[in-house]
XYZ file of C-alpha atoms in Angstrom:
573
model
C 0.000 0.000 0.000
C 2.836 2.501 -0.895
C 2.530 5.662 -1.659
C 5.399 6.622 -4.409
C 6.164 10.469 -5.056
C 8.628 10.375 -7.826
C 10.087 13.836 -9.232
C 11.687 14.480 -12.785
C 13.989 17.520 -13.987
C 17.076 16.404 -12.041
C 19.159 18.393 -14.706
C 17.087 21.737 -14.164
C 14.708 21.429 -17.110
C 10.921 19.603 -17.069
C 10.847 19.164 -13.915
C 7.359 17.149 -13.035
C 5.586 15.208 -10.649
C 4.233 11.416 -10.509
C 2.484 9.930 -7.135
C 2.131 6.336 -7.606
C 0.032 4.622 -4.863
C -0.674 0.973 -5.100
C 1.760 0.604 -7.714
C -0.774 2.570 -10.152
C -0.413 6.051 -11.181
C -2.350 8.074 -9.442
C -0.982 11.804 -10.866
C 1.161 13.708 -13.106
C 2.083 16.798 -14.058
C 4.849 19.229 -15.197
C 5.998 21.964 -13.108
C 6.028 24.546 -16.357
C 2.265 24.053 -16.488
C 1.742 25.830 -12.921
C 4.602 28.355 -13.053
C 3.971 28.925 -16.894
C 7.566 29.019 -17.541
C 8.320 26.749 -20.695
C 10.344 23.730 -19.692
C 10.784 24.719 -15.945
C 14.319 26.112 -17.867
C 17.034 26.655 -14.744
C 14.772 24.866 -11.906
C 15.191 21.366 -10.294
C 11.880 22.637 -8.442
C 9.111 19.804 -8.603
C 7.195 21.893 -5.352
C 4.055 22.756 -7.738
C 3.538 19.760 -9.421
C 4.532 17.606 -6.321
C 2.067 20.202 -4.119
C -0.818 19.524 -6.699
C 0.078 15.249 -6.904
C -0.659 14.964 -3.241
C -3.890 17.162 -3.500
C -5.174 15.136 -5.382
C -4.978 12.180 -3.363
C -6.111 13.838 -0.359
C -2.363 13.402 0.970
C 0.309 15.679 2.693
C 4.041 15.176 2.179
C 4.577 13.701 5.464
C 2.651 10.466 4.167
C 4.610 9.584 1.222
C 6.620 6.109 1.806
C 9.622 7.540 -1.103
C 10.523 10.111 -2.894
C 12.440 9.031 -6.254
C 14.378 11.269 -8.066
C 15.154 10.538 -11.414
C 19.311 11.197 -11.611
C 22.552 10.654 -9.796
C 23.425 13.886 -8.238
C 27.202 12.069 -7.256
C 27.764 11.092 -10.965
C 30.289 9.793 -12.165
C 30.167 7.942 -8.552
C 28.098 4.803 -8.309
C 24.584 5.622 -7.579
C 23.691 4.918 -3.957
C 20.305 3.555 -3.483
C 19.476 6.527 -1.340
C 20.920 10.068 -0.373
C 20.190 12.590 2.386
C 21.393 15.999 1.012
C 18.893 19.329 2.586
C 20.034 21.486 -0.424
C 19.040 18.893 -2.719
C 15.640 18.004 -1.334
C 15.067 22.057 -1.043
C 15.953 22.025 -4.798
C 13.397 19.905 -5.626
C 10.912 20.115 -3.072
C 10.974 23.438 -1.062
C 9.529 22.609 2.285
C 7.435 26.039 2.262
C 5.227 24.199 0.218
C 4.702 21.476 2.360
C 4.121 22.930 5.938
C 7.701 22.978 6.579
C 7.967 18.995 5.659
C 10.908 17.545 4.339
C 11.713 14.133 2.916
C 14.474 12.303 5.346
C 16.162 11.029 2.452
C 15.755 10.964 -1.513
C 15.715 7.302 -3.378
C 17.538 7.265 -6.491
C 16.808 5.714 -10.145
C 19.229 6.205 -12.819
C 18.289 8.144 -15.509
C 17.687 6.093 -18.560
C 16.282 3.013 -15.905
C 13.639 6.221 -14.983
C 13.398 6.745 -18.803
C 12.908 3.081 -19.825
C 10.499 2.407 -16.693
C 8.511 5.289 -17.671
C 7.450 3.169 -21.231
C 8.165 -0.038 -20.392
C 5.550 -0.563 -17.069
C 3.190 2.179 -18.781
C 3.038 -0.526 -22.379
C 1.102 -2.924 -20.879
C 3.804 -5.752 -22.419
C 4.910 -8.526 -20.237
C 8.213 -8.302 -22.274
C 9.792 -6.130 -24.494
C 12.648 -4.861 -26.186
C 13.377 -1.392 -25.085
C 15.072 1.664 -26.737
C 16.068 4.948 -24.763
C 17.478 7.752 -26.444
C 18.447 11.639 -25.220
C 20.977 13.725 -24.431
C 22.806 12.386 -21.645
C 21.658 11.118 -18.044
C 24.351 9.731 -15.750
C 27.149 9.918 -18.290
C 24.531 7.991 -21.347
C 23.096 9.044 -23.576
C 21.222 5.844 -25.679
C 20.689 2.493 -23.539
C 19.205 -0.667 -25.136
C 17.775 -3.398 -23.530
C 14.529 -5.815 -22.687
C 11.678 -5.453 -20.297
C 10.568 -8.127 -18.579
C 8.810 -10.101 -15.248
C 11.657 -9.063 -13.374
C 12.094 -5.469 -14.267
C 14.667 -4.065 -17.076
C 18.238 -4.873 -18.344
C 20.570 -2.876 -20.165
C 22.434 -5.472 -22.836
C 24.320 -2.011 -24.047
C 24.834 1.654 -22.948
C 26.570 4.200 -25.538
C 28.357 7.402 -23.097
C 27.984 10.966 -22.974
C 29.901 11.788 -26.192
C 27.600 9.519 -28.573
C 24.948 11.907 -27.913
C 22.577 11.714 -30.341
C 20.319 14.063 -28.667
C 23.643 16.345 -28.408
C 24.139 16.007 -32.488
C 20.062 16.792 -32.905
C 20.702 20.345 -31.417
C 23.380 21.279 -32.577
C 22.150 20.440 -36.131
C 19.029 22.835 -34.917
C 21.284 25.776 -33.803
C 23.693 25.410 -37.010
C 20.231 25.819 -39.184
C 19.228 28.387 -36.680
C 16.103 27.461 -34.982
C 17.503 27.147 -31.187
C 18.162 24.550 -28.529
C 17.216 21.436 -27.806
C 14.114 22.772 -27.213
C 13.721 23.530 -30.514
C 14.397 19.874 -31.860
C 10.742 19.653 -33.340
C 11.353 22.207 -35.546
C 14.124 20.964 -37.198
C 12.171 17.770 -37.879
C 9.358 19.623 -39.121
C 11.488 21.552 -41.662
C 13.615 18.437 -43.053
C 10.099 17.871 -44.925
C 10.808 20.209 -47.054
C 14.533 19.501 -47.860
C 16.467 17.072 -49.433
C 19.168 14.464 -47.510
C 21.631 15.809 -49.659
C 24.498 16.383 -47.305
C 26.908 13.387 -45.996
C 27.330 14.107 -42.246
C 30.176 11.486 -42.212
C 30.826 12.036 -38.833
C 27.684 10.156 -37.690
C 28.161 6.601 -38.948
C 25.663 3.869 -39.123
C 26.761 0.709 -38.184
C 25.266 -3.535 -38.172
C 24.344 -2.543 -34.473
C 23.725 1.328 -33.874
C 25.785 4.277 -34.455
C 29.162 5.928 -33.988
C 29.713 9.652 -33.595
C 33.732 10.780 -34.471
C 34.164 14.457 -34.229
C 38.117 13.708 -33.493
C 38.584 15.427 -36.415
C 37.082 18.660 -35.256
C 39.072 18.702 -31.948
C 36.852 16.694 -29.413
C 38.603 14.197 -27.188
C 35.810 11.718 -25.891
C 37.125 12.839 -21.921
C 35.995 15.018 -19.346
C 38.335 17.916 -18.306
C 38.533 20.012 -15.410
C 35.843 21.529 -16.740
C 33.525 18.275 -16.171
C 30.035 17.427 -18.236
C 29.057 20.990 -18.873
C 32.278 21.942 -20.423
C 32.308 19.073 -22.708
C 28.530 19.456 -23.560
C 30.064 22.988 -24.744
C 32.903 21.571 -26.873
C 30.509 18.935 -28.212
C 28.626 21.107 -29.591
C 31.936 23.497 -31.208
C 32.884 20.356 -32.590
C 29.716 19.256 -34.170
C 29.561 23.159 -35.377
C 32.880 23.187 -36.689
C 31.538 19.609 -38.411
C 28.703 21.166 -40.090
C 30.006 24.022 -41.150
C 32.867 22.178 -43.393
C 30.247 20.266 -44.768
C 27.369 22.684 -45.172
C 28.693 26.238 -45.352
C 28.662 28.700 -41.616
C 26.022 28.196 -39.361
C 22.164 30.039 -40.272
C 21.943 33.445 -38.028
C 18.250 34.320 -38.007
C 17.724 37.852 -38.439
C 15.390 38.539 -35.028
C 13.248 41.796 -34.498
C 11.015 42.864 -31.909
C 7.122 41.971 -32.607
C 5.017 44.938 -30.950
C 2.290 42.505 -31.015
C 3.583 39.649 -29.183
C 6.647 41.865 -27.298
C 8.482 38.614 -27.767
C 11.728 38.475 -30.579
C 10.724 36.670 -33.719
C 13.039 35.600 -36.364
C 11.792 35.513 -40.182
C 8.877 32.926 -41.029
C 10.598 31.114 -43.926
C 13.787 28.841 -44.842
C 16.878 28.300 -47.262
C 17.023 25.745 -49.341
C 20.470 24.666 -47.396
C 18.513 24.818 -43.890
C 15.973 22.638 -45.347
C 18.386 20.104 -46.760
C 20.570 20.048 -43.563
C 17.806 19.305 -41.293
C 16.331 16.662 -43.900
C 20.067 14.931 -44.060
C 20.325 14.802 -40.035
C 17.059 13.391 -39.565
C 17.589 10.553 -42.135
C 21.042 10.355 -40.145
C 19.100 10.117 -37.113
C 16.713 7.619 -38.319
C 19.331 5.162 -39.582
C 21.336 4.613 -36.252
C 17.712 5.074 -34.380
C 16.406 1.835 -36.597
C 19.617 0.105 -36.463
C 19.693 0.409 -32.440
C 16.050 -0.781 -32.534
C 16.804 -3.690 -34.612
C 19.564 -4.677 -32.360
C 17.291 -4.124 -29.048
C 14.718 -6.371 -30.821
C 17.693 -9.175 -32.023
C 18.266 -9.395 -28.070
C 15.002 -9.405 -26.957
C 12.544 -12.566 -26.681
C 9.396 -9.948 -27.909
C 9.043 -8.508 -31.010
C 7.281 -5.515 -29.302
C 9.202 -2.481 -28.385
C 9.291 0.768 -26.016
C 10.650 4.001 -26.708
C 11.330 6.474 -24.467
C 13.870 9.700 -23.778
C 14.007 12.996 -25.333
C 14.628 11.532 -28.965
C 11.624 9.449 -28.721
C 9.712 12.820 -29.327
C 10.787 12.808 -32.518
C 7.267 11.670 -34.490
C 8.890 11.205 -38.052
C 11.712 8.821 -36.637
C 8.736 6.837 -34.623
C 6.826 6.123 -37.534
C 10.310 4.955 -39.607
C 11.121 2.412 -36.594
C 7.213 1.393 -37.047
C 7.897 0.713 -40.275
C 11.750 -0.671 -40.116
C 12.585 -2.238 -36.846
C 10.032 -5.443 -37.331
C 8.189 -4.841 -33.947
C 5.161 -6.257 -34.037
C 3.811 -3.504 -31.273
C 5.252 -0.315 -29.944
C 4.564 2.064 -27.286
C 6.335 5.351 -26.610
C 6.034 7.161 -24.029
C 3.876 10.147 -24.505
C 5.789 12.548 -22.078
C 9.395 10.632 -23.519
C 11.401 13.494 -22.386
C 12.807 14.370 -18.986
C 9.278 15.403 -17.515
C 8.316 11.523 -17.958
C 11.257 10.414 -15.712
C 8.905 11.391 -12.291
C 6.350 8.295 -13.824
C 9.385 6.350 -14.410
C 11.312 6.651 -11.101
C 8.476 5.804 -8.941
C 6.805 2.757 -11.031
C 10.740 1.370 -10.942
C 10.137 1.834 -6.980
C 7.467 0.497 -6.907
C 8.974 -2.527 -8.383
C 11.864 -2.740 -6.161
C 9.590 -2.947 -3.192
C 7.453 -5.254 -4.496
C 4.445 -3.052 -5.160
C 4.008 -3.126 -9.106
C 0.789 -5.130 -10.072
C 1.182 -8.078 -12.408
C -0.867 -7.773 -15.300
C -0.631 -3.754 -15.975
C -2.942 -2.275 -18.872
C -1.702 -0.320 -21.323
C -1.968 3.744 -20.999
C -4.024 5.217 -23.506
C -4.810 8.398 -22.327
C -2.400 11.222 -20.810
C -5.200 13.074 -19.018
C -3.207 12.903 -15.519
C -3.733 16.422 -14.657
C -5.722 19.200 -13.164
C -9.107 18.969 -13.890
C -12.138 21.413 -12.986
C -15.580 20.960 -13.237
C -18.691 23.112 -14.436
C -19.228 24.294 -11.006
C -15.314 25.085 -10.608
C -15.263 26.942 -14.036
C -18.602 28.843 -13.432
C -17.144 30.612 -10.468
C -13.794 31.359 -12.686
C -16.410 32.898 -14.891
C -18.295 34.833 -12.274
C -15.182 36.122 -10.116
C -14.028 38.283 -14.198
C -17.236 39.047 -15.000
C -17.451 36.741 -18.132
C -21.012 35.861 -19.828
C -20.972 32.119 -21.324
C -23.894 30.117 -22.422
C -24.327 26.999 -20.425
C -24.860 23.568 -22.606
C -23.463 21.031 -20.346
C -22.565 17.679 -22.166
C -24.577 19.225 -25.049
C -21.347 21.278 -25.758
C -20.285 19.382 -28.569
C -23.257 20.650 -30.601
C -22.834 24.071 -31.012
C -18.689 23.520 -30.998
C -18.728 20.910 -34.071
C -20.990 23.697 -36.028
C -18.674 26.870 -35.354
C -15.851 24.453 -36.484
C -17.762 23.522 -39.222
C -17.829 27.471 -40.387
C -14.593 27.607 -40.389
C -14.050 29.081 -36.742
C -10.948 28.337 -33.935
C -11.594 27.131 -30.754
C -10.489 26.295 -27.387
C -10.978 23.250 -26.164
C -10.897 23.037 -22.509
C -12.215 19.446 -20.921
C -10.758 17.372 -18.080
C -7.834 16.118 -16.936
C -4.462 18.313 -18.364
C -2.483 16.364 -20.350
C 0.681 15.377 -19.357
C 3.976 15.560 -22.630
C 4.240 18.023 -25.149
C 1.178 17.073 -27.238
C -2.461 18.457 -26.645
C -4.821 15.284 -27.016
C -8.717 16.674 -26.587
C -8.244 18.028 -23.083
C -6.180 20.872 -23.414
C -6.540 21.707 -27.360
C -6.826 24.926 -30.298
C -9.215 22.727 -32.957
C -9.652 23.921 -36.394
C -11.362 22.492 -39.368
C -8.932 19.793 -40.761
C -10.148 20.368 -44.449
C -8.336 23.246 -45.895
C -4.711 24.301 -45.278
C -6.026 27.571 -44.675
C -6.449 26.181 -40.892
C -3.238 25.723 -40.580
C -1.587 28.827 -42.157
C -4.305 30.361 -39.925
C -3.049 28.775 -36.511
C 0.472 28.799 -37.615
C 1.144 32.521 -38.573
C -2.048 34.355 -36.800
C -2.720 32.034 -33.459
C 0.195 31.042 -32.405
C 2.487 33.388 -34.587
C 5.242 31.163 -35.288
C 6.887 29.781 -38.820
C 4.492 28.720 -41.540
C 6.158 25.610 -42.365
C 5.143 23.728 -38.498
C 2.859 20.646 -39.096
C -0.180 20.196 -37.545
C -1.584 17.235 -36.556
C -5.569 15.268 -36.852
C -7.415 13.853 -34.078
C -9.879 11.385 -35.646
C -12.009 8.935 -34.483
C -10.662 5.077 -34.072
C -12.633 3.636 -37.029
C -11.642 6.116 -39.373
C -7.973 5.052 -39.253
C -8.165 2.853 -42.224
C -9.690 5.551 -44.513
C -6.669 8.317 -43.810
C -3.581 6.308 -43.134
C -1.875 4.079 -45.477
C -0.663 1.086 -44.411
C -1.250 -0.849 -40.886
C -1.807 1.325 -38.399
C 0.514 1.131 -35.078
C 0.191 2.841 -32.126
C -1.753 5.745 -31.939
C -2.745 7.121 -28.824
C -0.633 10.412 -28.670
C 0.302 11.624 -31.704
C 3.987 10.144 -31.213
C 4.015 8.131 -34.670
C 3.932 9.522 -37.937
C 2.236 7.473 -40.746
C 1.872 8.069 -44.323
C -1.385 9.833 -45.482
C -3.523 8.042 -47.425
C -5.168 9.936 -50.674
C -8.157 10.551 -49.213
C -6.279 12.129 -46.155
C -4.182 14.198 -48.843
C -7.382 15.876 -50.466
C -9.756 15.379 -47.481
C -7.501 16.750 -44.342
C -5.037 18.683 -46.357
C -4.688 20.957 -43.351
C -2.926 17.974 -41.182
C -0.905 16.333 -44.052
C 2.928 17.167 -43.668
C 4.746 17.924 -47.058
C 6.705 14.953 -46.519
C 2.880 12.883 -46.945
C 2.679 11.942 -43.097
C 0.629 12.821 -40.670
C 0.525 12.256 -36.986
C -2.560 10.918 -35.528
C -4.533 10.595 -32.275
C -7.269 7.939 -32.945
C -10.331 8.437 -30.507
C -12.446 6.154 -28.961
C -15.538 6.683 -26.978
C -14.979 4.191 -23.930
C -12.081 6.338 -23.111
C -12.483 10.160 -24.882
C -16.973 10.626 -24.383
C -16.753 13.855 -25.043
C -14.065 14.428 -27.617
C -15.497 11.511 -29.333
C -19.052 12.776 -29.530
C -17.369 16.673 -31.174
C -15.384 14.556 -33.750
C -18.747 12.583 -34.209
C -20.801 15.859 -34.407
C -18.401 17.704 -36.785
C -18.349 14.389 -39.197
C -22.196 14.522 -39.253
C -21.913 18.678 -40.392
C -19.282 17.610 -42.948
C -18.917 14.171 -43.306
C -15.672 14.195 -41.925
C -14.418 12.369 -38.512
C -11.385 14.427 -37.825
C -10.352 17.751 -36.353
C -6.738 19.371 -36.678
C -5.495 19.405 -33.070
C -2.645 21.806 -31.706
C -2.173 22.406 -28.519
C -3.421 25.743 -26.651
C -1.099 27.926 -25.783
C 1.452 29.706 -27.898
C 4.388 29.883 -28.983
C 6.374 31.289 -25.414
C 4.134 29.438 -22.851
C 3.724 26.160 -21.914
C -0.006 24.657 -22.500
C -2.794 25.746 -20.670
C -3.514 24.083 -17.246
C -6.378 26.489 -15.072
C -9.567 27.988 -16.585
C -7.827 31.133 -15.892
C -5.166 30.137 -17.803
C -7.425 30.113 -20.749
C -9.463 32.782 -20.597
C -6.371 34.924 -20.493
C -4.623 32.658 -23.956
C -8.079 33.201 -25.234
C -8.624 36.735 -24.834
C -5.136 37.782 -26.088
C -5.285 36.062 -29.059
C -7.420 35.388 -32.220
C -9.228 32.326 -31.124
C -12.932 32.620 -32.038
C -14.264 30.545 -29.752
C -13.601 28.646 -25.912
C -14.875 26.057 -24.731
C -14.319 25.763 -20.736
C -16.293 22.213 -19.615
C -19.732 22.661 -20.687
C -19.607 26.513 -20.978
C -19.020 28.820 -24.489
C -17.362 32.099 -24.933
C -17.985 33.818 -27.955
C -15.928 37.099 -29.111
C -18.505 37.357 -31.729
C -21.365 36.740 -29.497
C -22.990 34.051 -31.306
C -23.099 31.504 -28.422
């Protein structure tokens, strides 16, 4: 009967929260969601998302069995199984928060184990092989491996300077699009280029990879200097790489925008940022499929997990779908470092004995805050808002102002927890004309034209828009082609490389989204909505009704949709 709190964001980005009771997740969420600073950037703090776990299950701090943290703070030292540092816990939990409470000791998971525990016990697979790719975590940076009765092995761990995740960024700051937050931009721009550029320094082997920037002055040690100073000549080196192969890195020209008071660079591409990014993620996507086909060789299941920051990437998903020969996958929907909290305390779970056999599969990531109608009426009453009332008739009047071509909020139950909006915490547009997207793209969320959107659609419509068998689809992790009739039927969700990205719907676990995708097909005849998430660009997704009244009302959306209750800025409720 343990009750798990395990915290992610040990390397002071997406930091999160998971409390695991029972062995069964109970809650999760992201720190950046209630301090509405994207990523949590600088911050080990989990004291937000940690406060709001425990609220939720009617618990105080004092009456959590563990707290897991997700790293080894004494790295490159062994990892003790447990460490009692104040500073540390105050880092991550600040006992203000908690009625001056403080943890007597933090439990420790490695990194990729909290990575490969987050997919692996969330699949719902008795075995599989497993596949864990980022940056770095405890001096690795890729681990393969299998799942199985008796938790997870490693067969083979690649170290710190085989970063893939490393090469990713520095690929998206040479074409200038940022850091590694930036990564899904660079994968959404190699659709439009061509892999014309040998990055010979990233070699694909029988096996996996091999990354030799000797030539550009890295020595594969640490210095005085330690991690962070060779994370910084990593990066010269792969710079120094890329520019004798592709010419001086991109400098965006940025200018102030009066209208968003944020720095904007300009909304289009050169031909040679296009074909760089396209050439690094086919680069990527070789040693990725090559890794999973050795993680499946060693593996007594043809199914497969994917988890870490590269497992974000939705094009090199789909290619592993299609490559690897698993015969089921499951990624983790929050793959990054914010899924390391679910990860570190299912793994503790298991160590004490306290992991169910027989675990379902997660299908949904509403793990979040959620507020009823009565919570979001008296949001709407304390600013003096008028919104009609329609209760679970909401989809109704929401399918027919998408219909006519309006944007809307959608604001329904639990916050989703990962990057991608799935029905709960969504902008929806009408999926049929790529008007939609140029619309969200370059007036709603003010950000380069070239970003692909994605199509929620309900589950039996899968066969009609994407070609070939359909994997898993649950989060919009996996890109698949489009069929034909997704190409001139949802041309607003289509990718100019022919993929799209789908959430497939089902009414046992989405009612309500189900019954607006339902609704919309019956004013058009088509099941499917494009689905982005709501915010934009410079803030993290919505989590409070607050939160999106105020994304709402600073923006162009035409239309929210808080629970059962509709906000108009035309009026027409």
């Amino acid at each position: 009967m343990a009750l798990i709190l395990g915290l992610g964001g040990g390397y002071r980005h997406d930091s999160s929260a998971c409390l695991v009771q029972d062995g069964r997740i109970v809650a999760f969420a992201e720190e950046e969601r209630f301090r509405r600073v994207k990523h949590n950037r600088g911050s080990r703090s989990c004291s937000l998302s940690a406060a709001w776990c425990l609220s939720r299950a009617g618990a105080r701090l004092r009456d959590v069995d563990a707290v897991v943290i997700a790293f080894n703070p004494r790295w490159p030292e062994p990892a003790p199984d447990a460490i009692d540092d104040p500073h540390l816990t105050a880092a991550h939990l600040d006992p203000g928060h908690f009625g001056g409470d403080r943890p007597e000791r933090l439990h420790l998971v490695e990194h990729h184990l909290a990575h490969a525990a987050s997919a692996f016990y969330c699949s719902g697979f008795d075995e599989s092989a497993v596949l864990v790719v980022d940056g770095y975590g405890d001096g690795v940076t890729t681990s393969i491996g299998r799942g199985g009765p008796d938790g997870i092995t490693f067969t083979r761990q690649y170290p710190y300077h085989q970063s893939l995740g490393w090469f990713y960024e520095a690929v998206t700051q040479h074409v200038g699009l940022g850091d590694f937050t930036s990564a899904g931009k660079t994968m959404g721009l190699a659709g439009y280029g061509e892999p014309r550029y040998d990055l010979d320094f990233l070699r694909t082997t029988a096996d996996g990879y091999e990354i030799d920037l000797s030539r550009y002055g890295l020595r594969s040690t640490l210095t005085g200097g330690g991690l962070a100073e060779f994370y910084a000549r990593y990066l010269r080196a792969c710079s120094a790489a890329l520019t004798a192969i592709t010419g001086p890195a991109h400098r965006a020209d940025l200018r102030y925008d009066p209208a968003t008071g944020r720095m904007s660079g300009p909304p289009g591409f050169t031909r040679t940022q296009a074909d760089l990014a396209a050439s690094a993620q086919l680069a990527l996507e070789r040693g990725l499929s090559a890794l999973a086909r050795e993680a499946l060789a060693g593996s007594p299941s043809r199914r497969l997990c994917v988890a870490g920051g590269v497992g974000l990437n939705c094009s090199a998903n789909g290619v592993l779908w299609r490559t690897a020969g698993a015969t089921d996958m499951f990624v983790q929907p929050a793959a990054g470092d914010a899924g390391c909290a679910i990860g570190a305390a299912l793994e503790h779970a298991r160590r004490i004995g306290d992991l169910p056999a027989g675990r379902t599969r997660l299908t949904g990531a509403g793990l979040g805050p959620a507020f009823d109608d009565a919570a979001i009426r008296d949001t709407l009453d304390a600013y003096g808002i008028t919104a009609a009332d329609h209760g679970d008739d909401i989809t109704g009047p929401v399918a027919k102002h998408l219909a006519a071509g309006h944007t809307v909020g959608w604001f329904q139950d639990g916050m989703e927890g990962g990057p991608r909006a799935l029905g709960h915490r969504s902008i929806l547009a009408d999926p049929r004309t790529t008007a939609s997207r140029d619309r969200i793209n370059s007036v709603v969320k003010r950000r380069e034209m070239w970003r692909p959107l994605a199509p929620s659609m309900l589950a039996d419509a899968a066969g009609e828009y994407i070609d070939g068998p359909a994997g898993p689809a649950d989060f919009m992790i996996v890109a698949y082609r489009a069929s034909a009739a997704a190409r001139s039927r949802i041309p607003a969700t289509v990718h100019v490389d022919g993929t799209l990205r789908p959430q497939l719907v089902e009414e046992a676990s989405e009612p309500r989204y189900a019954r607006l995708l339902a609704g919309f097909a019956a004013e058009t005849g088509v099941p499917v909505l494009l689905n982005t998430s709501f915010n934009h660009e410079a803030e993290p997704i919505v989590c409070t009704p607050t939160d999106a009244l105020r994304t709402f009302f600073a923006g162009p959306l035409d239309v929210l949709a808080l629970g059962g209750h509709l906000i108009s800025k035309s009026g027409r409720l």
